[in-house]
Short mmCIF file of C-alpha atoms and ligand atoms in Angstrom, two decimals:
data_model
loop_
_atom_site.label_atom_id
_atom_site.label_comp_id
_atom_site.label_asym_id
_atom_site.label_seq_id
_atom_site.Cartn_x
_atom_site.Cartn_y
_atom_site.Cartn_z
CA UNK A 1 -0.14 -0.04 0.64
CA UNK A 2 3.33 2.64 0.49
CA UNK A 3 6.46 1.83 -1.55
CA UNK A 4 8.92 4.49 -0.85
CA UNK A 5 12.11 4.06 -3.12
CA UNK A 6 15.35 6.51 -2.40
CA UNK A 7 13.33 8.93 -1.01
CA UNK A 8 15.51 12.39 -0.36
CA UNK A 9 14.64 14.87 1.32
CA UNK A 10 16.84 18.17 1.88
CA UNK A 11 16.83 21.80 3.14
CA UNK A 12 19.49 23.80 1.82
CA UNK A 13 22.59 21.84 2.96
CA UNK A 14 20.04 19.56 5.48
CA UNK A 15 20.20 16.25 3.59
CA UNK A 16 17.64 15.71 6.40
CA UNK A 17 16.48 12.33 4.59
CA UNK A 18 19.50 10.55 2.53
CA UNK A 19 17.97 7.56 0.53
CA UNK A 20 14.92 6.15 2.12
CA UNK A 21 13.39 2.66 0.83
CA UNK A 22 9.87 1.14 3.26
CA UNK A 23 7.09 -0.44 2.52
CA UNK A 24 3.91 -0.43 4.01
CA UNK A 25 1.84 -3.60 2.74
CA UNK A 26 -1.99 -4.03 2.83
CA UNK A 27 -3.12 -4.65 5.81
CA UNK A 28 0.09 -3.45 7.92
CA UNK A 29 1.18 -1.65 10.46
CA UNK A 30 4.78 -0.20 10.56
CA UNK A 31 6.41 1.27 13.50
CA UNK A 32 9.23 4.18 12.70
CA UNK A 33 11.15 5.13 15.19
CA UNK A 34 14.72 6.90 15.97
CA UNK A 35 16.34 10.22 18.24
CA UNK A 36 15.14 13.44 17.56
CA UNK A 37 15.46 14.72 14.36
CA UNK A 38 16.24 12.07 13.01
CA UNK A 39 14.23 12.43 10.16
CA UNK A 40 11.11 10.28 11.02
CA UNK A 41 8.79 13.75 10.54
CA UNK A 42 9.61 14.85 7.72
CA UNK A 43 8.90 11.08 6.29
CA UNK A 44 5.68 11.04 6.86
CA UNK A 45 5.37 14.18 5.54
CA UNK A 46 7.18 13.60 1.92
CA UNK A 47 4.46 9.91 2.52
CA UNK A 48 1.69 12.94 3.10
CA UNK A 49 3.26 15.24 0.61
CA UNK A 50 3.34 17.78 3.22
CA UNK A 51 7.19 18.35 2.50
CA UNK A 52 7.83 17.21 -1.50
CA UNK A 53 10.85 14.85 -1.71
CA UNK A 54 14.31 16.28 -3.87
CA UNK A 55 14.26 12.41 -5.36
CA UNK A 56 12.79 8.91 -4.76
CA UNK A 57 9.70 7.41 -6.18
CA UNK A 58 6.48 7.08 -3.43
CA UNK A 59 3.51 5.03 -4.11
CA UNK A 60 0.21 5.24 -2.41
CA UNK A 61 -2.19 3.11 -2.65
CA UNK A 62 -3.04 3.17 -6.87
CA UNK A 63 -0.69 6.75 -7.00
CA UNK A 64 2.72 6.55 -8.20
CA UNK A 65 5.23 9.95 -8.02
CA UNK A 66 8.30 10.39 -9.06
CA UNK A 67 10.72 12.75 -7.97
CA UNK A 68 14.21 13.64 -9.64
CA UNK A 69 16.80 16.35 -9.25
CA UNK A 70 17.21 16.92 -12.75
CA UNK A 71 13.52 18.51 -13.46
CA UNK A 72 12.26 18.74 -9.65
CA UNK A 73 9.05 16.95 -9.92
CA UNK A 74 5.86 18.49 -8.83
CA UNK A 75 2.93 16.88 -8.39
CA UNK A 76 0.18 18.84 -10.15
CA UNK A 77 -3.26 19.26 -8.35
CA UNK A 78 -5.67 16.68 -9.91
CA UNK A 79 -2.69 13.72 -8.63
CA UNK A 80 -2.04 15.89 -4.83
CA UNK A 81 -6.14 15.60 -4.66
CA UNK A 82 -5.81 12.23 -5.39
CA UNK A 83 -3.34 11.44 -3.46
CA UNK A 84 -4.70 12.88 -0.20
CA UNK A 85 -7.96 10.93 -0.38
CA UNK A 86 -5.72 8.28 -0.26
CA UNK A 87 -4.01 9.04 2.71
CA UNK A 88 -4.01 10.93 6.01
CA UNK A 89 -2.49 12.11 9.00
CA UNK A 90 -2.67 12.33 12.28
CA UNK A 91 -0.95 14.73 14.77
CA UNK A 92 0.95 15.04 17.77
CA UNK A 93 -0.89 18.52 18.12
CA UNK A 94 -4.45 17.74 17.41
CA UNK A 95 -4.52 20.11 14.66
CA UNK A 96 -8.46 21.03 14.99
CA UNK A 97 -9.89 23.55 13.82
CA UNK A 98 -11.24 24.95 17.33
CA UNK A 99 -14.25 26.96 15.67
CA UNK A 100 -15.77 24.41 14.42
CA UNK A 101 -17.74 21.83 16.13
CA UNK A 102 -16.28 18.11 17.09
CA UNK A 103 -18.81 16.69 14.60
CA UNK A 104 -17.99 19.81 12.15
CA UNK A 105 -14.30 18.95 12.32
CA UNK A 106 -14.72 15.59 11.09
CA UNK A 107 -17.25 16.11 7.79
CA UNK A 108 -15.01 19.71 6.65
CA UNK A 109 -12.99 17.67 4.68
CA UNK A 110 -15.46 14.97 3.12
CA UNK A 111 -17.21 18.11 2.44
CA UNK A 112 -14.92 19.79 0.60
CA UNK A 113 -12.51 16.90 -0.45
CA UNK A 114 -14.40 13.92 -1.49
CA UNK A 115 -17.35 16.07 -2.60
CA UNK A 116 -20.10 15.08 -0.05
CA UNK A 117 -23.01 16.38 0.45
CA UNK A 118 -23.60 17.57 4.37
CA UNK A 119 -26.21 14.95 4.49
CA UNK A 120 -23.99 11.93 3.52
CA UNK A 121 -20.78 13.51 5.07
CA UNK A 122 -22.89 13.57 8.60
CA UNK A 123 -23.63 10.31 8.32
CA UNK A 124 -19.68 9.29 7.46
CA UNK A 125 -19.26 11.49 10.68
CA UNK A 126 -21.44 9.89 13.31
CA UNK A 127 -20.47 6.90 12.34
CA UNK A 128 -16.39 7.34 12.90
CA UNK A 129 -17.53 9.11 15.95
CA UNK A 130 -19.01 5.83 17.99
CA UNK A 131 -16.27 4.40 16.22
CA UNK A 132 -13.65 6.55 18.74
CA UNK A 133 -15.93 6.61 21.27
CA UNK A 134 -17.15 10.56 21.34
CA UNK A 135 -20.71 10.13 19.40
CA UNK A 136 -21.98 12.06 22.84
CA UNK A 137 -19.39 14.60 21.75
CA UNK A 138 -20.40 16.07 18.39
CA UNK A 139 -21.34 19.77 18.78
CA UNK A 140 -18.91 20.12 21.53
CA UNK A 141 -16.21 22.61 20.55
CA UNK A 142 -12.40 21.33 21.14
CA UNK A 143 -11.43 23.35 23.71
CA UNK A 144 -13.65 21.84 26.41
CA UNK A 145 -12.09 18.72 25.14
CA UNK A 146 -9.22 16.78 26.88
CA UNK A 147 -6.34 15.80 25.36
CA UNK A 148 -6.94 12.61 25.40
CA UNK A 149 -11.07 13.44 23.32
CA UNK A 150 -9.18 15.46 21.35
CA UNK A 151 -6.93 12.24 19.66
CA UNK A 152 -9.73 10.36 19.07
CA UNK A 153 -11.61 13.23 17.56
CA UNK A 154 -8.64 14.10 15.14
CA UNK A 155 -8.05 9.73 14.45
CA UNK A 156 -12.39 9.79 13.89
CA UNK A 157 -11.40 13.63 11.00
CA UNK A 158 -8.60 11.28 9.33
CA UNK A 159 -10.81 7.68 9.20
CA UNK A 160 -13.61 10.43 7.45
CA UNK A 161 -11.13 10.68 4.73
CA UNK A 162 -11.54 7.11 4.52
CA UNK A 163 -8.36 6.59 2.95
CA UNK A 164 -6.60 3.31 2.12
CA UNK A 165 -3.29 4.78 4.48
CA UNK A 166 -2.93 6.53 7.87
CA UNK A 167 -0.29 8.29 9.34
CA UNK A 168 0.24 8.87 12.54
CA UNK A 169 3.49 10.89 14.15
CA UNK A 170 3.72 10.01 17.60
CA UNK A 171 -0.37 10.88 18.51
CA UNK A 172 0.01 10.63 22.20
CA UNK A 173 3.27 12.70 22.64
CA UNK A 174 0.76 15.53 23.42
CA UNK A 175 -1.02 13.66 26.26
CA UNK A 176 -1.02 13.52 30.42
CA UNK A 177 -0.17 10.17 30.63
CA UNK A 178 -3.22 9.04 32.30
CA UNK A 179 -4.83 9.81 28.71
CA UNK A 180 -2.57 7.78 26.65
CA UNK A 181 -3.86 4.36 26.60
CA UNK A 182 -7.35 5.70 25.47
CA UNK A 183 -5.91 6.86 22.15
CA UNK A 184 -3.64 3.93 21.98
CA UNK A 185 -6.28 1.28 22.22
CA UNK A 186 -8.16 3.32 19.14
CA UNK A 187 -5.50 2.71 17.43
CA UNK A 188 -5.31 -0.34 17.98
CA UNK A 189 -8.30 -1.03 17.96
CA UNK A 190 -7.83 -0.22 14.09
CA UNK A 191 -4.41 -2.63 13.63
CA UNK A 192 -6.78 -5.80 14.44
CA UNK A 193 -9.37 -3.80 12.28
CA UNK A 194 -6.25 -4.34 9.38
CA UNK A 195 -6.07 -0.20 8.31
CA UNK A 196 -2.49 0.20 7.06
CA UNK A 197 -1.10 2.32 8.73
CA UNK A 198 2.46 4.30 9.30
CA UNK A 199 3.73 5.40 12.65
CA UNK A 200 6.28 7.41 14.45
CA UNK A 201 6.19 6.32 18.26
CA UNK A 202 7.89 6.64 20.97
CA UNK A 203 5.91 3.41 22.81
CA UNK A 204 7.43 1.06 21.99
CA UNK A 205 5.22 -1.64 23.77
CA UNK A 206 3.17 -0.22 22.18
CA UNK A 207 4.70 -0.52 18.79
CA UNK A 208 5.87 -3.94 19.41
CA UNK A 209 2.74 -4.79 20.16
CA UNK A 210 0.84 -3.65 17.41
CA UNK A 211 2.95 -3.78 14.57
CA UNK A 212 4.56 -6.30 11.34
CA UNK A 213 7.37 -4.24 11.37
CA UNK A 214 9.40 -1.65 12.89
CA UNK A 215 11.87 0.56 11.25
CA UNK A 216 14.99 2.45 13.11
CA UNK A 217 15.54 5.95 11.61
CA UNK A 218 19.18 7.31 12.32
CA UNK A 219 20.39 10.44 10.23
CA UNK A 220 18.09 9.88 7.60
CA UNK A 221 18.54 6.42 7.29
CA UNK A 222 16.58 3.12 7.68
CA UNK A 223 19.51 1.76 9.62
CA UNK A 224 17.64 -1.30 11.27
CA UNK A 225 13.86 -2.47 9.43
CA UNK A 226 12.23 -6.19 10.94
CA UNK A 227 10.15 -7.50 12.93
CA UNK A 228 9.69 -5.91 16.42
CA UNK A 229 11.72 -9.00 17.81
CA UNK A 230 14.12 -8.28 15.51
CA UNK A 231 14.59 -4.58 16.08
CA UNK A 232 13.73 -5.11 19.78
CA UNK A 233 16.11 -8.17 20.50
CA UNK A 234 18.37 -8.87 17.71
CA UNK A 235 18.61 -5.87 16.29
CA UNK A 236 22.36 -5.76 14.16
CA UNK A 237 22.73 -2.03 14.79
CA UNK A 238 25.00 -1.31 18.08
CA UNK A 239 23.24 2.44 17.58
CA UNK A 240 19.85 0.90 17.11
CA UNK A 241 20.78 -1.81 20.45
CA UNK A 242 21.74 1.99 22.55
CA UNK A 243 18.19 3.38 21.43
CA UNK A 244 16.21 0.89 22.30
CA UNK A 245 17.72 0.15 25.56
CA UNK A 246 17.68 4.36 26.41
CA UNK A 247 14.21 4.96 26.25
CA UNK A 248 12.71 0.68 27.19
P1 ATP B 1 11.44 14.85 16.65
O1 ATP B 1 11.93 13.28 17.11
O2 ATP B 1 12.18 15.67 17.34
O3 ATP B 1 9.79 14.75 16.39
P2 ATP B 1 12.28 13.65 13.66
O4 ATP B 1 13.05 12.85 13.81
O5 ATP B 1 11.23 14.02 13.38
O6 ATP B 1 12.29 14.40 15.78
P3 ATP B 1 12.42 15.91 11.61
O7 ATP B 1 11.09 17.21 12.77
O8 ATP B 1 11.94 15.26 10.81
O9 ATP B 1 12.80 15.04 13.15
O10 ATP B 1 13.66 16.96 11.39
C1 ATP B 1 14.84 15.62 10.76
C2 ATP B 1 15.64 16.96 10.57
O11 ATP B 1 15.37 17.85 9.80
C3 ATP B 1 15.97 18.16 11.94
O12 ATP B 1 17.56 18.59 12.12
C4 ATP B 1 15.09 18.90 11.58
O13 ATP B 1 15.90 20.33 11.98
C5 ATP B 1 14.92 19.64 10.48
N1 ATP B 1 14.39 20.31 9.64
C6 ATP B 1 12.55 19.84 10.21
N2 ATP B 1 11.71 20.48 8.88
C7 ATP B 1 12.36 21.61 8.64
C8 ATP B 1 12.49 22.76 7.85
N3 ATP B 1 11.07 22.52 7.89
N4 ATP B 1 13.50 23.26 7.58
C9 ATP B 1 14.39 22.87 7.93
N5 ATP B 1 15.19 21.89 8.73
C10 ATP B 1 14.32 21.34 9.09
MG1 MG B 2 8.15 14.51 14.57
#
């Protein structure tokens, strides 16, 4: 469902992604771990085309894009639009629209991007709010919700796009410890449903539980990748072993 090949991303002199290749098979969960600044968020942002890679190839669902130095490939609007309907991202800071109600947040993109009628979007929105246990707050505004509730609404908003792939960038890092589990529980449920997900997380126990594969990123390279058991127990990279033992 995701095939990234030789992705490179630079900010001026700084090569943030050096040559990243990564597959996420349909129905699989891949977690990305690594220290701060290793390029985890940049990689997710490239998958979502919030950032344009400088070179490499990216296939998401049925949409293939090639990026190159020579003639920097800027996907046209229609391609972007198609890709963005296949991928949804959940951010560390929830990023809910403060002036919209919970339901308003969830129905906005399905109406604007997918072209659903308001009535269709509401039916869909209520379904996914139910799914994350937030149906009873549909008319509430984000400021009146806990962080865990806001993040569950953000997950419902991502689901309402009915994407082929879900991206999560440290979805629980901004939460008070007692709110982490309600969000991890929702993500775990989505994994059990067989959704295709790429997840950046510092929750090692969770990554281990939920992932088919774990990738350890170091200075813009995938330094170790494999099953959770491999990455957490028998990694060949000394840096990966150190990282895992330091956060465990
Ligand atoms: P963290 O765990 O702290 O979230 P990360 O692995 O997600 O870190 P990135 O946010 O991908 O790391 O950043 C990787 C590197 O790229 C860092 O050195 C960062 O300063 C740099 N960087 C990220 N975004 C930009 C930008 N828009 N302009 C310039 N440099 C950037
Ligand atoms: Mg990050």
